[in-house]
mmCIF file of C-alpha atoms in Angstrom:
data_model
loop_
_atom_site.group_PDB
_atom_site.id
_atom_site.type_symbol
_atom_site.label_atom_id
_atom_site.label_comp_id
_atom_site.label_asym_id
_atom_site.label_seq_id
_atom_site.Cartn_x
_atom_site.Cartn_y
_atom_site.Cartn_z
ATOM 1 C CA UNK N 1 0.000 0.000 0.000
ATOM 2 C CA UNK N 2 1.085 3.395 -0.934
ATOM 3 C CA UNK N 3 2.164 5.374 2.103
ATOM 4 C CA UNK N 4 -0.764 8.102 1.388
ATOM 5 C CA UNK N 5 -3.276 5.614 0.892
ATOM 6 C CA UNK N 6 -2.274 3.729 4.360
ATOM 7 C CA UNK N 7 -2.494 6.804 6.454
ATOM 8 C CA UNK N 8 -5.707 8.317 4.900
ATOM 9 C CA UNK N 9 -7.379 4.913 4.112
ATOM 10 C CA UNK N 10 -10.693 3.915 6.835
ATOM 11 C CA UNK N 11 -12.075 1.333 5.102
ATOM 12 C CA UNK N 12 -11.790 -2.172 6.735
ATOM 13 C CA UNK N 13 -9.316 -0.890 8.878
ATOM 14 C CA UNK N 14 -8.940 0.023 13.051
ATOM 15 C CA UNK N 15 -10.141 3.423 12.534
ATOM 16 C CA UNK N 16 -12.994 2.362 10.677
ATOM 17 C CA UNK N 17 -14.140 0.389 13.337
ATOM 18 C CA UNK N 18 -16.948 1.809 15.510
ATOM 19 C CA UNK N 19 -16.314 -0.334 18.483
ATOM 20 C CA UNK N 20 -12.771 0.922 18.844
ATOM 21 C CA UNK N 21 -14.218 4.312 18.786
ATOM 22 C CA UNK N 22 -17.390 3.957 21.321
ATOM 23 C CA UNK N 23 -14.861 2.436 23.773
ATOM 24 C CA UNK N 24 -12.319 5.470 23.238
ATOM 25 C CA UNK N 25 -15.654 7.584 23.840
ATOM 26 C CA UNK N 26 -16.123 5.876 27.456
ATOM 27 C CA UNK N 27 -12.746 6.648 28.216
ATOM 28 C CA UNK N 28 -13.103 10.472 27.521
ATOM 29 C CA UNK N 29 -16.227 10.158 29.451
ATOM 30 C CA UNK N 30 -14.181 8.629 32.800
ATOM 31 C CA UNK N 31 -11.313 10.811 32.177
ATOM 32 C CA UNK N 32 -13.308 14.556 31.766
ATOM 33 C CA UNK N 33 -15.438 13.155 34.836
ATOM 34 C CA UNK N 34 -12.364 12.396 36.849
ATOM 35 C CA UNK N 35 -11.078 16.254 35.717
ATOM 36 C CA UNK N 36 -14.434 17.746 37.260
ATOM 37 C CA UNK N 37 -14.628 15.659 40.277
ATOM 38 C CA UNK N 38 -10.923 16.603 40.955
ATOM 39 C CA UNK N 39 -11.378 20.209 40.436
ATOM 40 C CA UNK N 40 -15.492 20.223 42.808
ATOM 41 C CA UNK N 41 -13.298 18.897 45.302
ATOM 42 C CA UNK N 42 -10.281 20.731 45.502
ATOM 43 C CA UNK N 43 -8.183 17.512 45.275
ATOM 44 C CA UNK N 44 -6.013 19.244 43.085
ATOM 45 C CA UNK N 45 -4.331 21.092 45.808
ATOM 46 C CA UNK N 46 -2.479 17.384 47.257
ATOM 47 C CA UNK N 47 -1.143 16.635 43.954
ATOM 48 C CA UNK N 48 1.808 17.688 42.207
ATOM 49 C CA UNK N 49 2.508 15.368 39.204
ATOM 50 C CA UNK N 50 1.065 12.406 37.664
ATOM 51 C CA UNK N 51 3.224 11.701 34.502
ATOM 52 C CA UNK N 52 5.088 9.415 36.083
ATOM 53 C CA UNK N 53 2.191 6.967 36.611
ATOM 54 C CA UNK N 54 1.211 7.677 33.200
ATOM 55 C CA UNK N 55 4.674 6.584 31.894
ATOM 56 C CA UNK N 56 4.932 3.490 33.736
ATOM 57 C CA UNK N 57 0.774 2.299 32.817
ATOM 58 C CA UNK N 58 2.025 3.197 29.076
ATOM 59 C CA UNK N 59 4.936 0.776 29.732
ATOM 60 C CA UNK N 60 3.296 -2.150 31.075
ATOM 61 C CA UNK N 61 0.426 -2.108 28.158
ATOM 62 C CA UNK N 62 3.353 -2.206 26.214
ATOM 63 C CA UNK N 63 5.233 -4.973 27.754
ATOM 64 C CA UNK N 64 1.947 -6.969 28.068
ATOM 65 C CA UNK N 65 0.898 -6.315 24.663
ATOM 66 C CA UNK N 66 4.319 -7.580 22.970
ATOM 67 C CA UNK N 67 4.530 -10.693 23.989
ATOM 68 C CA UNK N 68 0.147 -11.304 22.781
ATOM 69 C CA UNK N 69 0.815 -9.592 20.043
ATOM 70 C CA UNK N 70 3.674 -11.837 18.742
ATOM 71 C CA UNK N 71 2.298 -14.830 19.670
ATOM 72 C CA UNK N 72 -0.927 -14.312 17.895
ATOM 73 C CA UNK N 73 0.853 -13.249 14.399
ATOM 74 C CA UNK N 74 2.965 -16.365 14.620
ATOM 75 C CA UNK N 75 -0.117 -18.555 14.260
ATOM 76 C CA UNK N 76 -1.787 -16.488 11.287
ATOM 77 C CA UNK N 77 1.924 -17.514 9.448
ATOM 78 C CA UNK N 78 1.761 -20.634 10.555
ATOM 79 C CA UNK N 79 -1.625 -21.486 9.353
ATOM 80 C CA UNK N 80 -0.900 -19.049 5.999
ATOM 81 C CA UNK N 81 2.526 -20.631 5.480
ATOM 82 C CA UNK N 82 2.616 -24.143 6.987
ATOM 83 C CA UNK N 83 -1.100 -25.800 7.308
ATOM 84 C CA UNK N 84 -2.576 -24.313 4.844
ATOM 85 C CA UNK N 85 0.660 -23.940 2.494
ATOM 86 C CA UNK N 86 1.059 -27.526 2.962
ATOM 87 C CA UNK N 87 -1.695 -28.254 1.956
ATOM 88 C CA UNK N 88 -2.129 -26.114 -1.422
ATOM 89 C CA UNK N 89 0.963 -27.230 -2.307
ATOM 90 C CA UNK N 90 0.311 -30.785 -1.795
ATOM 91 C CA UNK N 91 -2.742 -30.238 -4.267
ATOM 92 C CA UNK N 92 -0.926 -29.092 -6.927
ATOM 93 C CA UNK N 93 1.654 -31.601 -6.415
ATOM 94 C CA UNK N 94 -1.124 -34.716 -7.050
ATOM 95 C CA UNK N 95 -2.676 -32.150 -10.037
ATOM 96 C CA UNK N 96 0.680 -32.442 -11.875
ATOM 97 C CA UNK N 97 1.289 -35.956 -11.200
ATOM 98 C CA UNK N 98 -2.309 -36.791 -12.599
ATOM 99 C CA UNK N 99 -1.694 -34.538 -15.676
ATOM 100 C CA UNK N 100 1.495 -36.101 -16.599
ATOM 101 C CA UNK N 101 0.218 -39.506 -16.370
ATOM 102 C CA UNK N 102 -3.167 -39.112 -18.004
ATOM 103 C CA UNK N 103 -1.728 -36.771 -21.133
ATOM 104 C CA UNK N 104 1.362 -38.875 -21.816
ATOM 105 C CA UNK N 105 -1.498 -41.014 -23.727
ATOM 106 C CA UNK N 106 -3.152 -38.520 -25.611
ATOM 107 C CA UNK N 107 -5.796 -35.988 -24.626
ATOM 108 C CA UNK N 108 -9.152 -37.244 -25.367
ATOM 109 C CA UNK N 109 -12.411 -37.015 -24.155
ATOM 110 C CA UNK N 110 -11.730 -39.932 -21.173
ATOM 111 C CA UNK N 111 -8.769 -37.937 -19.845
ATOM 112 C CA UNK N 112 -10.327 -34.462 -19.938
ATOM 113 C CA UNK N 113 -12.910 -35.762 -17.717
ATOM 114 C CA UNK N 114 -10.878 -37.150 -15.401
ATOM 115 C CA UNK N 115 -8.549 -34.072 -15.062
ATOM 116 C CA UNK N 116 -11.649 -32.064 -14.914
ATOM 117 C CA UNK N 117 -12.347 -34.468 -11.662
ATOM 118 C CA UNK N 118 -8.988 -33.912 -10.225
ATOM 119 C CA UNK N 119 -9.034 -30.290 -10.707
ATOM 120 C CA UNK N 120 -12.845 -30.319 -9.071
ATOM 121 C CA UNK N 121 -11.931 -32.369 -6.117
ATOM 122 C CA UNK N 122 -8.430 -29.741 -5.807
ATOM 123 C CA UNK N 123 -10.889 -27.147 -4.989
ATOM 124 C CA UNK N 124 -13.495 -29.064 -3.110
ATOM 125 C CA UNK N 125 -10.506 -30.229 -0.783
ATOM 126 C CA UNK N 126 -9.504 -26.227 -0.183
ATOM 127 C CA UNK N 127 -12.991 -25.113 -0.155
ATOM 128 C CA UNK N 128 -14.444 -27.762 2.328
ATOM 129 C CA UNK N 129 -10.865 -26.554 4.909
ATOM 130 C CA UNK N 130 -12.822 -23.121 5.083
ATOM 131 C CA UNK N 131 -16.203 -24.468 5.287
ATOM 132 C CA UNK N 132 -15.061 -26.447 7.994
ATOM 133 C CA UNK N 133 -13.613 -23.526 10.075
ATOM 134 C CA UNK N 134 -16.510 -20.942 9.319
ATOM 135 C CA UNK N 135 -18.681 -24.182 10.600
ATOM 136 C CA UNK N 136 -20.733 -23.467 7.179
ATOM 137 C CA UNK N 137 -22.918 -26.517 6.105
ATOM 138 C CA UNK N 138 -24.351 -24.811 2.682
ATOM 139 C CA UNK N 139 -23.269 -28.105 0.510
ATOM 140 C CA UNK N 140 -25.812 -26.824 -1.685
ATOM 141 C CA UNK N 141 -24.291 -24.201 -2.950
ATOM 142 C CA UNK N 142 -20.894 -25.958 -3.753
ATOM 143 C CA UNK N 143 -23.563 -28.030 -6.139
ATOM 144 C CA UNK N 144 -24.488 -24.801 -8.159
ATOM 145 C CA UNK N 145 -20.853 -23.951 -8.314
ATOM 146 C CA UNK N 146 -20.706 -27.791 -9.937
ATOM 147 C CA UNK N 147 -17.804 -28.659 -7.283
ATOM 148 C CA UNK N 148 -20.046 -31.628 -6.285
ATOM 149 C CA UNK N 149 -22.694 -34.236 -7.539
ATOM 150 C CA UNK N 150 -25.916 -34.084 -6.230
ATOM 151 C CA UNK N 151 -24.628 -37.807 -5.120
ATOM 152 C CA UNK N 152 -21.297 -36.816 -3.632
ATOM 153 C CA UNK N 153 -23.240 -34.229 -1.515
ATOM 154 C CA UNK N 154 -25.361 -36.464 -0.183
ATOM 155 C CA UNK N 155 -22.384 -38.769 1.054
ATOM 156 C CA UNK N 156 -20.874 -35.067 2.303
ATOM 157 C CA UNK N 157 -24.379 -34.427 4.097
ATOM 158 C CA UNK N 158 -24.012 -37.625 6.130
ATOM 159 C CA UNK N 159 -20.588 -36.784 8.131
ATOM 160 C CA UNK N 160 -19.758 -33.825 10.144
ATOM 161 C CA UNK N 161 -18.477 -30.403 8.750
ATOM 162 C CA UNK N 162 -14.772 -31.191 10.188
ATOM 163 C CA UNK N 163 -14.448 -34.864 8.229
ATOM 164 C CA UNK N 164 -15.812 -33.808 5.108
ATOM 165 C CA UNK N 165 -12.421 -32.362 3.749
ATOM 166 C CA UNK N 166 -10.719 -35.926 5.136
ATOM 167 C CA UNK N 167 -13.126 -37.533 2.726
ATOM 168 C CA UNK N 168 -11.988 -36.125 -0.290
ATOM 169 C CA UNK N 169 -8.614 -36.681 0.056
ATOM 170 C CA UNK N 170 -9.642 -40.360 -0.008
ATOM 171 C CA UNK N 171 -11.789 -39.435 -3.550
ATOM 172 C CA UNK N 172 -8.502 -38.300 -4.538
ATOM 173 C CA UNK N 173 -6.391 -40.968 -3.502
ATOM 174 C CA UNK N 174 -9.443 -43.710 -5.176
ATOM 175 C CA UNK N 175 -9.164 -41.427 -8.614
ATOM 176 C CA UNK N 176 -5.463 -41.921 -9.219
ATOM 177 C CA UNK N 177 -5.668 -45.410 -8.194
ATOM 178 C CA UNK N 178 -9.041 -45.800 -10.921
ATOM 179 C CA UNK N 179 -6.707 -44.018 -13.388
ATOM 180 C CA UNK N 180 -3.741 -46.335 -12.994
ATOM 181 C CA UNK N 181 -6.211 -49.548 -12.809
ATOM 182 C CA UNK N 182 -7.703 -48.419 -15.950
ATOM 183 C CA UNK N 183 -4.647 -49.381 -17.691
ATOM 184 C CA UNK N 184 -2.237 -46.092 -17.419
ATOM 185 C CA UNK N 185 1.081 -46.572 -16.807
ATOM 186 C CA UNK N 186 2.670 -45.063 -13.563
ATOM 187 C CA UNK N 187 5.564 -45.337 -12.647
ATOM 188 C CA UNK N 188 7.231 -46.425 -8.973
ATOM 189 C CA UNK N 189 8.216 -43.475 -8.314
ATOM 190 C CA UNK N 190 4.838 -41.259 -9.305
ATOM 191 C CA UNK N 191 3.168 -43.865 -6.992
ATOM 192 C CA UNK N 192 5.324 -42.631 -4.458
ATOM 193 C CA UNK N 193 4.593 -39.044 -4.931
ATOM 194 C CA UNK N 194 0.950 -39.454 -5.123
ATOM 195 C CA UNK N 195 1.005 -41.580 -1.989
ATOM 196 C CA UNK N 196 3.526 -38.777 -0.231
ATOM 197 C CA UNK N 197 1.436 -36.015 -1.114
ATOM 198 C CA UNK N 198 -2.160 -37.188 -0.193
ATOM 199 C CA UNK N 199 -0.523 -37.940 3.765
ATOM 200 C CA UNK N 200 0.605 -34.129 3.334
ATOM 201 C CA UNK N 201 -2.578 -33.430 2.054
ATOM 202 C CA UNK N 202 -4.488 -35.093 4.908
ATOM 203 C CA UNK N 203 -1.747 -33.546 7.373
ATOM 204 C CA UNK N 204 -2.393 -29.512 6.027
ATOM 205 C CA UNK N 205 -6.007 -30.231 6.386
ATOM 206 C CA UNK N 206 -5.294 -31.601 9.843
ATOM 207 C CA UNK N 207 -3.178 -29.460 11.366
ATOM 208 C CA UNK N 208 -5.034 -25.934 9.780
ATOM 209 C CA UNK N 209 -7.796 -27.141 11.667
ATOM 210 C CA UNK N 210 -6.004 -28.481 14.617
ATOM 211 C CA UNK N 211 -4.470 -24.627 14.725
ATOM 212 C CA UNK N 212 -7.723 -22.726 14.803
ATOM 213 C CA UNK N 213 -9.706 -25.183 16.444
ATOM 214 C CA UNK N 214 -6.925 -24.857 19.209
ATOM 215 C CA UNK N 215 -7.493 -21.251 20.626
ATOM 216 C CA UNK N 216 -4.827 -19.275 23.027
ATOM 217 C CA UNK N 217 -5.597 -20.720 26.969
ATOM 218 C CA UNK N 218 -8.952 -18.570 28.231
ATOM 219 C CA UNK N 219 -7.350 -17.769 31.481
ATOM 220 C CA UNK N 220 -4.196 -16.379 29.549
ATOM 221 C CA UNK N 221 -6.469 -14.104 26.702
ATOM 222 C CA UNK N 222 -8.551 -13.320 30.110
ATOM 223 C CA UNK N 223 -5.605 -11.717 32.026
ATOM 224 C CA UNK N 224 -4.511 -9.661 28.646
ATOM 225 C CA UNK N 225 -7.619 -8.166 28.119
ATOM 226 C CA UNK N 226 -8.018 -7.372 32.050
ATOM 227 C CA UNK N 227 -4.661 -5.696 32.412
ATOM 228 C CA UNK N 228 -4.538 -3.958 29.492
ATOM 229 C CA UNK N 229 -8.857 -2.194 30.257
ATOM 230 C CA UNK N 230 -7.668 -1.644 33.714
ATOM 231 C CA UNK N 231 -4.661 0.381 32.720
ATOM 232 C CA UNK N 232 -6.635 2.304 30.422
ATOM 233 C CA UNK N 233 -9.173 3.614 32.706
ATOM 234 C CA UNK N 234 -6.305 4.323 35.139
ATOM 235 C CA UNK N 235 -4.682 5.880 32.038
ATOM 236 C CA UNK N 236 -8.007 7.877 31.483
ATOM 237 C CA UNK N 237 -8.126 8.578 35.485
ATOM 238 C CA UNK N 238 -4.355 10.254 35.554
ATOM 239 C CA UNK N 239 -5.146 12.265 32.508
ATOM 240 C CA UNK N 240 -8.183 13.749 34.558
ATOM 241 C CA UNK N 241 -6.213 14.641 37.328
ATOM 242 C CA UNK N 242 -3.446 16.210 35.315
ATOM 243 C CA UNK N 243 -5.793 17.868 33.406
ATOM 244 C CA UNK N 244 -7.658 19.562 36.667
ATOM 245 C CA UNK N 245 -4.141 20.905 38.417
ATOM 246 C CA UNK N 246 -3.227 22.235 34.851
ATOM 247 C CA UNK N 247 -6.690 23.988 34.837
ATOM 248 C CA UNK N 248 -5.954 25.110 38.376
ATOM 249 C CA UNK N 249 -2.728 26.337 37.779
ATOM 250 C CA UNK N 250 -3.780 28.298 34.904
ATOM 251 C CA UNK N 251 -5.997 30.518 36.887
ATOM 252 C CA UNK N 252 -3.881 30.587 40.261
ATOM 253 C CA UNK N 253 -0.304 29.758 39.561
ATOM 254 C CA UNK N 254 0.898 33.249 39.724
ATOM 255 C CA UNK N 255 3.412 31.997 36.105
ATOM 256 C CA UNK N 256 4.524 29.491 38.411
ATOM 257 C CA UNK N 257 4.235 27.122 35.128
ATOM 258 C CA UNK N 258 7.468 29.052 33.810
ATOM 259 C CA UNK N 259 10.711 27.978 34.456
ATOM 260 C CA UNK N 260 12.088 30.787 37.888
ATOM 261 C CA UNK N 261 15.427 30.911 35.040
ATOM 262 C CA UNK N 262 13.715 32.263 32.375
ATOM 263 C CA UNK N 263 14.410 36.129 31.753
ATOM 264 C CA UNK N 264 11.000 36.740 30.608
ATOM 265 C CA UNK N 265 7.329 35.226 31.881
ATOM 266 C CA UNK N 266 6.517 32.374 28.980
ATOM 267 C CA UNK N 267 4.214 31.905 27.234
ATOM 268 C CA UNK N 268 2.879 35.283 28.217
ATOM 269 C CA UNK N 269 -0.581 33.836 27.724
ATOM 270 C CA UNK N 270 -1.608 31.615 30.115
ATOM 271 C CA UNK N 271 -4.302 30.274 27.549
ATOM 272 C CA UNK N 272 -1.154 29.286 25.613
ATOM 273 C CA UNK N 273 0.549 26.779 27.876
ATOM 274 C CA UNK N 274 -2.846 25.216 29.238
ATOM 275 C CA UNK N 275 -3.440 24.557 25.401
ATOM 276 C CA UNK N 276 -0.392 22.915 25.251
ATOM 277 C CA UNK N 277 -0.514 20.756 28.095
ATOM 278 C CA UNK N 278 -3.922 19.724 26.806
ATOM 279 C CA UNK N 279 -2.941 18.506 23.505
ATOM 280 C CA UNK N 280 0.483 16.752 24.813
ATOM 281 C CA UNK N 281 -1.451 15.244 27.409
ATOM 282 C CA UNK N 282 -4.668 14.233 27.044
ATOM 283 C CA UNK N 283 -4.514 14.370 22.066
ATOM 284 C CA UNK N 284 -1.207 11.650 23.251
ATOM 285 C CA UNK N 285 -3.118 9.384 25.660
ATOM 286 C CA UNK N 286 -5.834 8.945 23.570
ATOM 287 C CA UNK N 287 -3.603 8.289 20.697
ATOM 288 C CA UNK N 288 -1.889 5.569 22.347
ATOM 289 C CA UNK N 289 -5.401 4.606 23.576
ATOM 290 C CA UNK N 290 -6.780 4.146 20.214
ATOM 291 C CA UNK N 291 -3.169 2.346 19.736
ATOM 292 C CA UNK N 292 -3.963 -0.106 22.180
ATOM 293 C CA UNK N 293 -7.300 -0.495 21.479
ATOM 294 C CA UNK N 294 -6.796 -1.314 18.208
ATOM 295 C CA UNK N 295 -4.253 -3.889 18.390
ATOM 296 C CA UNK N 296 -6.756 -5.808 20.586
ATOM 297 C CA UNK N 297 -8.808 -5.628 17.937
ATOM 298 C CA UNK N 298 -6.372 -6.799 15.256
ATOM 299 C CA UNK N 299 -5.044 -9.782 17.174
ATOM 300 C CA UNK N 300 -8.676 -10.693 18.092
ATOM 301 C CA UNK N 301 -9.615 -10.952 14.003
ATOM 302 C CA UNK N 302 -6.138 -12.808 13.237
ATOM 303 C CA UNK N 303 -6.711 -15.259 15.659
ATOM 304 C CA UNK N 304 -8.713 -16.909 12.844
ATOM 305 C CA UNK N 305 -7.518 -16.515 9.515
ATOM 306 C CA UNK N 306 -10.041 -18.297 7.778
ATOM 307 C CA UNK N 307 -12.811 -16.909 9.625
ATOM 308 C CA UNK N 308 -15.843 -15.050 7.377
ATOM 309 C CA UNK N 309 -14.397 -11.047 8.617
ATOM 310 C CA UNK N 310 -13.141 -9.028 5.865
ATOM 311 C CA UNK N 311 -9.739 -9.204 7.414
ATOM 312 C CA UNK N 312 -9.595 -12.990 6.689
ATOM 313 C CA UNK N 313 -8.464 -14.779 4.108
ATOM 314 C CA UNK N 314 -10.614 -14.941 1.451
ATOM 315 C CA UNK N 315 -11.562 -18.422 0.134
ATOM 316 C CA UNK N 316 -13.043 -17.435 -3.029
ATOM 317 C CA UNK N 317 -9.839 -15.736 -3.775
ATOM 318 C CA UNK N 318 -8.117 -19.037 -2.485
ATOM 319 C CA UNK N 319 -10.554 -21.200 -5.335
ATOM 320 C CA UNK N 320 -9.959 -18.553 -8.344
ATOM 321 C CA UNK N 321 -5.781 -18.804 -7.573
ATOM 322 C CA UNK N 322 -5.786 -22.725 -7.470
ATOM 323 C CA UNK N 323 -7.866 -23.210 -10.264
ATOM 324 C CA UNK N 324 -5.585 -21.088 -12.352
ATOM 325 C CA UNK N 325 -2.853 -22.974 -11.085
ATOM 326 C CA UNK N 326 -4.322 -26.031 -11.901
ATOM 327 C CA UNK N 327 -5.682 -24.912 -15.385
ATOM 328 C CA UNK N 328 -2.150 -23.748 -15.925
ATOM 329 C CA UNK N 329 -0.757 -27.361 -15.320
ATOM 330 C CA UNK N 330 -3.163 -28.990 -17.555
ATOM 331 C CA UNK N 331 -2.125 -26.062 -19.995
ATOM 332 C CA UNK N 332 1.391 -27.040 -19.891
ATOM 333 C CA UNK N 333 1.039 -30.993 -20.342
ATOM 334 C CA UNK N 334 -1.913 -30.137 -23.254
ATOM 335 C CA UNK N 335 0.723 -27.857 -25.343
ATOM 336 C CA UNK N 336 3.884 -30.010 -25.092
ATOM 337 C CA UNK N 337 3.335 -31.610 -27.990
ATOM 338 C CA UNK N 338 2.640 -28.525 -29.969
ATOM 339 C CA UNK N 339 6.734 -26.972 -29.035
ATOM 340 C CA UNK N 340 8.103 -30.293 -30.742
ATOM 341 C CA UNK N 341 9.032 -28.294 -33.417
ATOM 342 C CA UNK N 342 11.411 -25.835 -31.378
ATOM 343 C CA UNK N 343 14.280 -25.718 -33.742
ATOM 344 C CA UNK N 344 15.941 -26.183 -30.575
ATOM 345 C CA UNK N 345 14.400 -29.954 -29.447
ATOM 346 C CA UNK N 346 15.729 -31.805 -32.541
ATOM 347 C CA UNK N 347 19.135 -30.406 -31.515
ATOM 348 C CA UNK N 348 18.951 -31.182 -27.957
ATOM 349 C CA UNK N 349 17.543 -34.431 -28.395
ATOM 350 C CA UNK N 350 19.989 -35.653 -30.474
ATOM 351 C CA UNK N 351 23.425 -37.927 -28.459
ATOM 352 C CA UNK N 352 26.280 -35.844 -27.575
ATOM 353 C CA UNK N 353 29.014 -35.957 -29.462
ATOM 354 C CA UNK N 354 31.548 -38.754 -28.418
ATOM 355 C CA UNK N 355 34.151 -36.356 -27.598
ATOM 356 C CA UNK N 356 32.054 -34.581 -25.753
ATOM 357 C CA UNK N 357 31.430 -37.217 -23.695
ATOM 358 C CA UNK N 358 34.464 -38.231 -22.761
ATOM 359 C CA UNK N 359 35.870 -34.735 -21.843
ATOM 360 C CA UNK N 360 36.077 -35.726 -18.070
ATOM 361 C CA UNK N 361 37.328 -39.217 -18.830
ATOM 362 C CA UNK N 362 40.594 -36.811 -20.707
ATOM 363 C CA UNK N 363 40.737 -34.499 -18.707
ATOM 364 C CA UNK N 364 41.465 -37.524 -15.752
ATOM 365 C CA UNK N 365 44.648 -39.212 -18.890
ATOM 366 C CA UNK N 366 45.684 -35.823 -19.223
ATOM 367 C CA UNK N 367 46.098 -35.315 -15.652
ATOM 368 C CA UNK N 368 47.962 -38.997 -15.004
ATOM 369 C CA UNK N 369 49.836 -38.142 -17.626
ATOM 370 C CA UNK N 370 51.537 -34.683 -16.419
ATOM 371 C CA UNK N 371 51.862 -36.507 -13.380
ATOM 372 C CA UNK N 372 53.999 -39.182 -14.899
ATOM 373 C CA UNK N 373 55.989 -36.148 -16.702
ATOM 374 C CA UNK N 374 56.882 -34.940 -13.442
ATOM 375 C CA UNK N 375 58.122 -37.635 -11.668
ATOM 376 C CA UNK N 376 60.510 -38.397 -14.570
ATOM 377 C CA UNK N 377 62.115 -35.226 -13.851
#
């Protein structure tokens, strides 16, 4: 994001949020309340300072707030990068395997269906993983997108929301072994890799939901949250009080706010320096307020990823980027046969030359034979 557009940008961000905002409203409310209370009842006159106790509340949200913080981002990249990675790359993995075995025979109307199937149950797989977090049951609707059969979804309807992705790794695993039953040759080795790549499969699905299903401990979250709302309110509280002994001092304190060095009495308006006070205290604390506030906020919507708030990850945008991939695969094994006539294949395919072969095998004479030139000196 462009550095203008981040700082003047509302939209589906912290400042856009109206609960941040109506809690930022209570605190004005406490801290303007303390201010009057202070000033009806003279308390002013006992205190000298309070940014002190500011300083160290603004220090402990912080210190409190670090370690939350960090440990809440580490699980959104470890579901975006590790569950969830692992498993959209396993997908594409068993997509290219399939390709390569079903086109290596020719690309009729029996292997376009079948990669169709494979490419259908890549993005049921993905699509079921979010369904299965945002505890969405619409299989209905997967139907209209023609991701499922109207028989497959009534299989689907039969087991919980949290198996159904399980069972389609199993589809997948039951297509590749139809396809090599049928007659098409795989190899060892492409057995291996399908078989390697359905357990990852299985494992991203596993562990994606094992990650979000597995929240932070209550009584942990609990403490955060109470620490960090008490020391706002206190925060609130000493920016009341510091804002009644300014007021006071501003009418009574005889320029006692200027420094007893100073050659001349500033600012010569008194006006001037409560003004300034004002904004240093009380425009700063709410700043960090709204700070602190906000991060709450932000660590509260990452804690799920895949969860339906705009701040999640999107799984339509998820389905449109592995079907591309996918169709871009199939692309690739279609169209191999149409770059045979590279001027550069006939060329390549062709045996190397026999003295180009056997470079390293003279290079080794060559070498035993300087070394029999220099021991006859």
């Amino acid at each position: 994001i462009h550095i203008w557009r981040a700082l003047f940008s509302f939209s589906h961000t912290v400042l856009g949020d109206w609960d941040t905002w109506y809690h930022l409203n209570y605190l004005t409310v406490i801290c303007f309340l303390t201010m009057g209370i202070v000033l009806l009842t003279g308390s002013y006159k006992s205190i000298n300072n309070t940014s002190d106790l500011t300083a160290r509340a603004q220090l402990l949200i912080t210190f409190v707030l670090a370690g939350y913080i960090t440990i809440v981002i580490n699980r959104w990249d470890r579901v975006r990068n590790t569950t969830l990675g692992q498993l959209w790359g396993a997908i594409e993995n068993l997509c290219q395997v399939n390709f390569f075995v079903l086109f290596k025979y020719g690309n009729g109307k029996q292997e376009m269906e079948l990669s169709d199937r494979t490419i259908r149950y890549a993005r049921l797989s993905m699509k079921l993983t979010f369904m299965a977090v945002q505890a969405d049951d619409n299989l209905p609707a997967l139907v209209e997108m023609n991701l499922l059969t109207e028989k497959e979804r009534e299989w689907l309807a039969a087991a919980t929301i949290g198996t159904r992705p399980l069972i389609v790794v199993s589809w997948m695993q039951e297509l590749f072994d139809s396809i090599k039953a049928a007659g098409y040759r795989v190899s060892a080795s492409q057995d291996f890799t399908v078989l390697t790549n359905v357990t990852q499969m299985r494992g991203g699905i596993g562990a994606t939901l094992g990650v979000i299903g597995s929240q932070l401990p209550y009584s942990y979250v609990h403490v955060i949250y109470w620490i960090v709302q008490i020391m706002l309110v206190s925060l609130a509280i000493e920016t009341g009080v510091a804002l009644a002994v300014d007021t006071y001092f501003e009418a009574n304190g005889a320029n006692s706010y200027s420094p007893a060095d100073d050659k001349h009495t500033w600012p010569y308006n008194p006006n001037t320096w409560y003004a300034n006070n004002f904004l240093s205290i009380t425009a700063g604390n709410m700043v960090f307020a709204l700070f602190t506030d906000g991060l709450l906020k932000i660590t509260e919507k990452l804690n799920n990823p895949l969860s339906t708030a705009d701040t999640s990850f999107s799984d339509s945008v998820f389905d449109i980027f592995l079907l591309n991939n996918c169709l871009a695969l199939r692309a690739g094994s279609l169209s191999y046969d149409l770059i045979q006539d590279h001027p550069l294949l006939p060329v390549l395919a062709q045996p190397l030359p026999r003295k180009t072969r056997n470079t390293k095998e003279k290079h080794i004479q060559n070498k035993k034979r300087l070394q029999r030139q220099l021991m006859t000196l």
